Coordinates of C-alpha atoms in Angstrom, one line a residue:
M31 CA 162.3 188.4 133.2
R32 CA 164.2 185.0 136.1
V33 CA 162.0 181.7 135.6
V34 CA 161.0 182.1 139.3
D35 CA 159.6 185.3 138.8
L36 CA 157.7 184.2 135.8
I37 CA 156.1 181.2 138.5
E38 CA 155.4 183.5 140.2
C39 CA 153.3 186.2 137.9
K40 CA 151.4 183.0 136.4
R41 CA 150.7 181.8 140.6
D42 CA 149.4 185.5 141.4
A43 CA 147.7 185.6 138.5
K44 CA 149.8 188.9 137.2
P45 CA 150.0 189.2 133.2
I46 CA 152.6 188.4 131.7
E47 CA 154.1 190.0 128.2
P48 CA 154.4 187.5 125.0
A49 CA 157.8 188.2 125.0
V50 CA 158.3 186.8 128.1
I51 CA 156.5 183.1 127.4
S52 CA 157.9 183.2 124.3
E53 CA 161.3 183.3 125.5
F54 CA 160.6 180.8 128.6
V55 CA 159.4 178.4 125.8
A56 CA 162.5 178.5 124.1
S57 CA 165.0 178.2 127.2
V58 CA 163.5 175.5 128.3
V59 CA 163.8 173.4 124.4
R60 CA 167.5 174.7 125.4
K61 CA 167.4 173.0 128.2
E62 CA 168.2 175.8 130.5
V63 CA 164.9 175.3 132.2
P64 CA 165.0 172.2 134.8
D65 CA 161.8 170.0 135.0
Y66 CA 160.9 171.2 138.8
Q67 CA 160.6 175.1 136.9
I68 CA 158.6 173.3 133.8
A69 CA 156.1 172.2 136.2
A70 CA 155.7 175.0 137.9
F71 CA 154.6 176.6 135.4
L72 CA 152.4 174.1 134.5
M73 CA 150.7 174.4 137.8
A74 CA 150.3 177.6 137.8
V75 CA 148.4 178.2 134.7
Y76 CA 146.1 174.6 135.3
F77 CA 144.9 177.1 138.5
Q78 CA 145.5 180.3 136.6
G79 CA 144.6 180.2 133.3
M80 CA 146.8 182.5 130.2
T81 CA 145.1 185.6 129.1
R82 CA 144.6 185.1 125.3
G83 CA 147.6 187.1 124.7
E84 CA 150.3 184.8 127.1
L85 CA 147.9 181.7 125.1
V86 CA 149.3 182.6 121.8
A87 CA 152.4 183.6 122.7
Y88 CA 152.6 179.7 124.1
T89 CA 151.3 178.4 120.9
D90 CA 153.3 180.0 118.6
A91 CA 156.2 179.8 120.6
M92 CA 155.4 175.8 120.6
L93 CA 154.6 175.9 117.2
N94 CA 158.0 177.7 116.1
S95 CA 160.2 176.0 118.2
G96 CA 161.3 173.5 115.9
E97 CA 161.2 173.3 112.2
T98 CA 157.7 173.8 110.5
L99 CA 157.0 171.5 107.4
A100 CA 156.6 173.9 104.6
L101 CA 155.1 171.9 101.8
S102 CA 156.2 173.7 98.9
G103 CA 154.6 171.0 96.3
L104 CA 151.1 171.8 98.2
S105 CA 151.0 175.9 97.9
H106 CA 148.6 175.9 95.4
K107 CA 145.9 174.0 97.4
F108 CA 144.0 174.4 100.1
K109 CA 144.9 173.1 103.4
V110 CA 142.2 171.6 105.8
D111 CA 142.5 169.3 108.3
K112 CA 140.8 167.8 111.4
H113 CA 141.4 166.8 114.8
S114 CA 139.4 164.9 117.5
T115 CA 139.9 165.0 121.2
G116 CA 139.7 161.6 121.6
G117 CA 136.9 159.4 121.7
V118 CA 135.9 155.5 121.8
G119 CA 135.2 153.9 118.2
D120 CA 136.2 156.8 117.1
K121 CA 137.8 155.9 113.4
V122 CA 136.5 159.2 111.8
S123 CA 139.6 160.5 110.9
L124 CA 140.4 157.3 108.4
S125 CA 137.2 158.2 106.6
L126 CA 137.0 161.7 106.4
A127 CA 140.3 162.5 104.8
P128 CA 139.9 160.5 101.5
M129 CA 136.5 161.8 101.3
V130 CA 137.3 165.5 101.5
A131 CA 140.6 165.1 99.8
A132 CA 138.2 163.4 96.3
C133 CA 136.5 166.7 96.7
G134 CA 140.0 169.1 95.9
P135 CA 141.4 170.5 99.4
V136 CA 144.7 168.2 101.0
I137 CA 144.8 166.9 104.3
P138 CA 148.2 167.1 105.7
M139 CA 146.9 165.2 109.0
I140 CA 149.9 164.7 112.1
S141 CA 148.3 162.1 114.0
G142 CA 148.4 160.7 117.7
R143 CA 148.5 157.5 119.6
G144 CA 145.9 155.9 122.1
L145 CA 146.9 156.0 125.7
G146 CA 143.9 155.0 128.3
H147 CA 140.6 154.2 127.2
T148 CA 140.7 156.5 123.7
G149 CA 142.4 155.0 120.4
G150 CA 144.8 156.1 118.3
T151 CA 144.6 156.7 114.7
L152 CA 148.0 155.7 113.9
D153 CA 147.5 152.3 116.2
K154 CA 144.7 151.6 114.1
L155 CA 146.2 152.5 110.9
E156 CA 149.3 149.9 111.9
A157 CA 146.8 147.4 111.9
I158 CA 147.3 147.6 107.9
P159 CA 150.3 144.9 106.6
G160 CA 153.2 147.7 105.8
Y161 CA 151.3 151.2 106.9
R162 CA 154.0 153.6 108.2
V163 CA 153.4 156.3 110.2
D164 CA 156.9 158.2 110.8
L165 CA 157.6 159.3 107.3
S166 CA 159.8 162.4 106.8
A167 CA 158.9 165.8 105.9
Q168 CA 159.8 164.9 102.1
E169 CA 157.6 162.1 102.3
I170 CA 155.0 163.5 104.2
E171 CA 154.8 166.3 101.2
A172 CA 155.4 163.5 98.1
A173 CA 152.0 161.2 99.9
T174 CA 150.3 164.3 100.3
L175 CA 150.9 165.2 96.7
K176 CA 149.9 161.3 95.5
A177 CA 146.8 160.7 97.7
G178 CA 145.1 164.3 98.6
F179 CA 145.8 163.3 102.1
V180 CA 148.7 161.6 104.6
I181 CA 147.9 160.7 108.2
T182 CA 151.4 159.9 110.1
G183 CA 152.7 160.7 113.1
Q184 CA 155.2 164.0 114.6
T185 CA 158.2 164.3 113.1
G186 CA 161.3 164.6 115.3
T187 CA 162.0 168.3 114.5
L188 CA 158.0 169.4 114.9
V189 CA 157.3 171.4 118.0
P190 CA 159.3 169.4 120.1
A191 CA 158.6 171.8 123.3
D192 CA 155.0 169.9 123.3
K193 CA 157.2 166.7 123.9
I194 CA 158.6 168.4 126.7
F195 CA 155.8 169.7 127.9
Y196 CA 153.5 166.5 127.4
A197 CA 155.8 164.5 128.9
L198 CA 155.8 166.9 132.3
R199 CA 152.0 167.5 132.3
D200 CA 151.1 163.6 131.9
V201 CA 153.1 163.3 134.9
T202 CA 151.8 166.3 137.3
G203 CA 148.3 166.1 136.7
T204 CA 148.0 169.0 134.3
V205 CA 146.2 167.4 131.3
P206 CA 143.4 168.8 132.0
S207 CA 143.7 172.2 131.3
I208 CA 142.1 173.8 128.8
P209 CA 145.2 176.9 127.8
L210 CA 147.4 173.5 127.4
I211 CA 145.4 171.4 125.8
A212 CA 144.9 174.2 123.4
A213 CA 147.9 175.4 122.4
S214 CA 149.4 171.6 122.2
I215 CA 147.0 171.1 120.2
M216 CA 146.9 173.8 117.7
S217 CA 150.6 174.3 117.8
K218 CA 151.3 170.5 116.0
K219 CA 148.6 170.8 113.8
L220 CA 149.6 174.5 112.6
S221 CA 153.1 173.6 112.5
V222 CA 152.3 172.0 108.6
G223 CA 150.9 175.3 107.1
L224 CA 147.2 174.5 107.8
N225 CA 144.6 177.3 105.9
G226 CA 141.6 176.4 108.0
L227 CA 141.4 173.4 110.8
V228 CA 137.4 171.8 112.3
L229 CA 137.8 169.9 115.3
D230 CA 135.6 167.7 116.5
V231 CA 135.2 168.1 120.4
K232 CA 133.4 165.3 122.3
V233 CA 131.4 165.5 125.4
G234 CA 129.9 163.0 127.7
S235 CA 131.4 159.8 129.3
G236 CA 133.3 158.5 127.0
A237 CA 135.1 162.4 126.7
F238 CA 137.8 164.0 128.7
M239 CA 135.4 166.3 128.2
K240 CA 132.9 165.9 130.8
T241 CA 130.6 168.4 130.3
Q242 CA 128.6 170.9 127.7
E243 CA 130.7 174.3 129.2
K244 CA 133.7 172.2 129.1
A245 CA 133.7 170.9 125.7
Q246 CA 132.6 174.8 125.0
D247 CA 135.6 176.0 126.5
L248 CA 138.0 174.1 124.9
A249 CA 136.1 174.4 121.7
D250 CA 135.7 178.0 121.5
T251 CA 139.8 178.9 123.0
M252 CA 141.2 177.0 120.0
I253 CA 139.0 179.0 117.7
S254 CA 140.6 182.1 119.0
I255 CA 143.9 180.6 118.8
G256 CA 143.0 180.1 115.1
K257 CA 142.0 183.5 114.0
A258 CA 144.9 184.8 116.1
M259 CA 147.5 182.1 113.6
S260 CA 145.1 183.4 110.8
C261 CA 143.6 179.8 110.8
D262 CA 140.1 179.4 110.0
V263 CA 139.1 177.1 113.0
R264 CA 135.9 176.1 113.8
A265 CA 134.3 173.4 116.4
C266 CA 131.9 170.3 116.4
I267 CA 130.8 169.3 119.9
T268 CA 129.8 165.9 119.6
S269 CA 128.7 163.1 121.9
M270 CA 130.2 160.4 123.5
D271 CA 128.1 159.0 125.9
Q272 CA 128.4 155.5 123.4
P273 CA 130.8 154.3 121.7
L274 CA 130.8 155.5 118.0
G275 CA 129.8 153.4 115.7
V276 CA 129.7 149.3 116.2
A277 CA 133.6 148.8 116.0
V278 CA 136.1 149.4 118.3
G279 CA 139.7 148.1 118.4
N280 CA 142.2 148.5 115.5
A281 CA 141.8 146.7 112.6
N282 CA 138.1 146.2 112.9
E283 CA 137.5 149.5 113.0
V284 CA 139.7 149.9 110.3
I285 CA 137.5 147.5 108.4
E286 CA 134.2 150.2 109.7
A287 CA 136.0 153.3 107.9
I288 CA 136.8 151.5 104.7
E289 CA 133.4 149.9 104.5
M290 CA 131.9 153.7 105.3
L291 CA 133.4 154.6 102.2
K292 CA 131.9 151.8 100.6
G293 CA 128.7 153.6 101.3
N294 CA 127.9 151.3 104.3
A295 CA 128.2 153.0 107.6
P296 CA 126.7 152.9 110.8
G297 CA 124.1 155.8 111.1
D298 CA 125.7 157.6 114.4
Y299 CA 129.2 157.4 112.4
E300 CA 127.9 158.4 109.0
E301 CA 126.0 161.3 110.5
I302 CA 129.3 162.5 112.4
C303 CA 131.0 162.1 109.1
Y304 CA 129.0 164.2 106.4
A305 CA 128.7 167.1 109.8
L306 CA 133.2 167.7 110.2
G307 CA 133.7 166.9 106.2
T308 CA 130.8 169.7 105.4
E309 CA 132.7 171.9 107.3
M310 CA 136.1 171.1 106.3
L311 CA 134.3 171.7 102.9
S312 CA 132.9 175.2 103.1
I313 CA 136.0 176.2 104.4
A314 CA 138.4 175.0 102.1
K315 CA 136.0 176.1 99.6
G316 CA 133.6 178.7 100.6
I317 CA 130.6 176.8 100.0
S318 CA 127.1 176.3 101.3
P319 CA 126.5 173.4 103.8
D320 CA 124.4 172.0 101.5
D321 CA 126.7 171.8 98.5
A322 CA 129.9 170.4 100.9
R323 CA 127.3 167.6 101.7
A324 CA 126.4 167.0 98.3
E325 CA 130.2 166.9 97.2
L326 CA 130.3 164.3 99.7
Q327 CA 128.0 162.0 99.0
S328 CA 129.3 162.6 95.1
A329 CA 133.0 161.3 96.3
I330 CA 131.3 158.0 98.4
D331 CA 129.2 157.0 95.5
S332 CA 131.6 157.7 92.2
G333 CA 133.9 155.3 94.3
R334 CA 136.2 158.8 94.1
A335 CA 136.8 158.5 98.0
L336 CA 137.9 154.8 98.1
E337 CA 140.4 154.9 95.1
H338 CA 142.2 158.0 97.8
M339 CA 142.3 155.3 100.6
R340 CA 143.5 153.4 98.6
Q341 CA 146.3 155.6 97.1
C342 CA 147.1 157.0 100.5
I343 CA 147.8 153.4 101.8
A344 CA 150.2 152.4 99.3
A345 CA 151.9 156.0 99.5
Q346 CA 152.9 155.2 102.8
G347 CA 154.1 151.6 102.8
G348 CA 150.6 149.2 103.2
D349 CA 149.4 146.8 100.9
A350 CA 146.5 148.6 98.9
R351 CA 144.8 144.7 98.7
V352 CA 143.4 145.2 102.5
V353 CA 140.3 148.0 100.6
D354 CA 138.7 144.8 99.4
D355 CA 140.3 142.0 101.1
Y356 CA 139.8 141.9 105.0
S357 CA 141.7 139.1 105.1
L358 CA 144.6 140.5 104.8
L359 CA 144.3 142.6 108.7
P360 CA 145.1 141.0 112.3
I361 CA 142.5 138.6 112.8
A362 CA 141.8 137.2 116.8
K363 CA 141.3 134.0 117.2
D364 CA 139.1 133.4 119.6
R365 CA 135.2 135.2 120.1
M366 CA 132.4 135.6 122.5
T367 CA 128.8 136.9 123.5
V368 CA 128.6 139.5 125.7
R369 CA 124.6 139.0 126.4
A370 CA 122.0 141.4 128.5
A371 CA 120.8 139.9 132.3
Q372 CA 117.6 141.6 132.0
A373 CA 114.4 142.7 129.5
G374 CA 114.3 146.0 128.9
F375 CA 115.6 149.5 127.1
V376 CA 119.2 150.6 126.7
D377 CA 119.7 153.8 129.3
S378 CA 123.1 154.5 129.1
F379 CA 126.6 153.4 128.9
D380 CA 129.6 153.9 131.1
C381 CA 132.1 155.2 128.0
E382 CA 134.5 155.1 129.1
A383 CA 134.8 151.6 130.9
V384 CA 134.3 149.7 127.3
G385 CA 137.8 152.0 126.1
K386 CA 139.2 150.1 129.0
A387 CA 137.5 146.9 128.5
A388 CA 139.2 147.0 124.9
C389 CA 142.8 148.5 126.4
V390 CA 142.2 145.1 129.0
L391 CA 142.2 142.8 125.6
G392 CA 145.1 144.7 124.5
A393 CA 143.4 146.9 121.5
G394 CA 145.1 149.6 123.6
R395 CA 147.5 150.8 125.9
E396 CA 147.8 152.1 129.2
Q397 CA 151.5 153.5 129.4
A398 CA 153.1 155.2 126.4
G399 CA 154.9 152.7 124.3
A400 CA 153.4 149.6 125.3
P401 CA 153.0 147.0 122.4
I402 CA 149.3 146.9 121.5
D403 CA 147.0 143.9 119.5
H404 CA 145.5 145.1 116.3
S405 CA 143.6 142.0 116.2
V406 CA 141.4 142.2 119.2
G407 CA 138.3 144.3 119.5
L408 CA 134.8 144.1 120.6
E409 CA 131.9 145.1 118.3
V410 CA 128.8 147.4 120.2
L411 CA 125.2 145.1 119.6
C412 CA 123.1 147.5 120.8
K413 CA 122.8 152.0 121.1
I414 CA 120.9 153.6 123.7
G415 CA 117.3 153.2 123.3
D416 CA 117.1 149.8 121.8
P417 CA 115.0 147.2 123.6
V418 CA 116.6 144.4 124.3
Q419 CA 115.1 140.7 126.1
V420 CA 117.0 138.5 128.5
G421 CA 120.1 136.8 126.7
T422 CA 120.3 139.9 123.6
P423 CA 123.4 140.2 122.5
L424 CA 125.2 143.5 123.7
F425 CA 128.7 142.7 123.1
E426 CA 131.1 140.5 120.7
V427 CA 134.7 140.7 122.4
Y428 CA 137.2 139.2 119.9
Y429 CA 140.0 138.5 122.0
N430 CA 143.5 135.7 121.8
D431 CA 143.7 135.2 126.1
D432 CA 141.1 133.8 128.2
I433 CA 141.8 135.7 131.0
K434 CA 141.7 139.0 129.6
A435 CA 138.4 138.1 127.4
K436 CA 136.6 137.3 130.9
I437 CA 137.4 140.9 132.8
A438 CA 136.8 142.4 130.4
S439 CA 133.9 141.1 129.5
G440 CA 132.8 141.9 133.0
M441 CA 133.2 145.1 132.1
L442 CA 131.1 145.2 129.0
H443 CA 128.0 143.7 131.2
D444 CA 128.9 146.4 133.6
A445 CA 129.4 149.5 131.3
L446 CA 126.2 148.6 130.6
K447 CA 122.7 150.0 131.9
I448 CA 119.3 148.6 130.9
S449 CA 115.9 150.4 132.4
D450 CA 112.7 149.8 132.0
T451 CA 111.9 152.3 130.1
A452 CA 113.3 154.4 127.4
P453 CA 115.4 156.9 127.2
R454 CA 115.2 160.5 126.4
H455 CA 116.8 161.1 123.0
N456 CA 120.0 163.5 123.0
A457 CA 121.4 165.1 120.1
L458 CA 124.8 163.5 118.6
I459 CA 125.4 167.0 117.2
R460 CA 125.0 169.3 120.3
D461 CA 126.9 172.3 118.5
I462 CA 129.0 173.5 115.8
R463 CA 131.0 176.6 117.1
R464 CA 132.8 179.2 114.5

């Protein structure tokens, strides 16, 4: 089938044979298809979606468009991972991976950088002096064997098709397509030979999925891909109507993640870590949720999870002393407090605006490849439902640039709504889909 015929079939919602999809992806990687035809295909998918057969073929073709990590030295271990669709203050991977690794499974985590209002796991970890996120396949295996987990970036040879498709999605308005999102995530995650995967699908004002329906659709789509490709996939749909935990930034989020491993964490952050970890261990060890949670608690209480974090940092070239000495992390030179202008109750956040304020400070990026300042960020001092008085601290801002701090502080003040009555409580874990 000619590429133009494939585009027309998808445009008109006609079925496409899986073999045709596979050959199309291979042709894209061989640079035989011009960008304008790839873009036309992506837009057609955006409007018409994909059948299950088409989506599995597309994901499999992307997965096999380059090398996959055999990780032969880990063949005797159950390989499980977690993926978040992105949020504000979401540093869960930094705590979760060592917690689960301390209980036996291995976690070869291929992660990404932040873009827009959401923070990136790799950006946070690079706040640790010396920490490398550009490991080769051999280094990924060695680090995982040493620490039980690794958190690194995508190697140059893994899933090259996704790099091509994503670059065009980013400039053609097709990023929000659920089939394209699902295939992008699953092809990268399955490239390391996972046996199990737990998804944290965020929904709310700070998430890419703004409605419960869309979040469930994305979760179910990825679960169906996993079933077709022999990977046990589960999904927790979690609220992102307010920042997760207290810290939003990079170095300060590393501190909060380490504090979780020491048994000191904000309640919402702890709840998410245990919910996702319970699902990961239940998959990996075939145990009940209660037993899985007890094992995770033991990993924290015994200090094993914290030791795995030390081992991972060292294995990836970082200074493991940061676990005990936070002064080794970058520190912003100034701070200011954003205070309430009225009394009442914290009613809601424009969570996306909070993330964008952190970007204005320099903690995130609006364009891929732009530098970030690991030392700046903010702390969320009040959560939804908290009572406040005039002058109550709402945010603490850590900054290096006075003008950026003034702009960000104004954004934060506007991002939080205070009402006269206490709002209704919304569950943090909205659904678990298997």
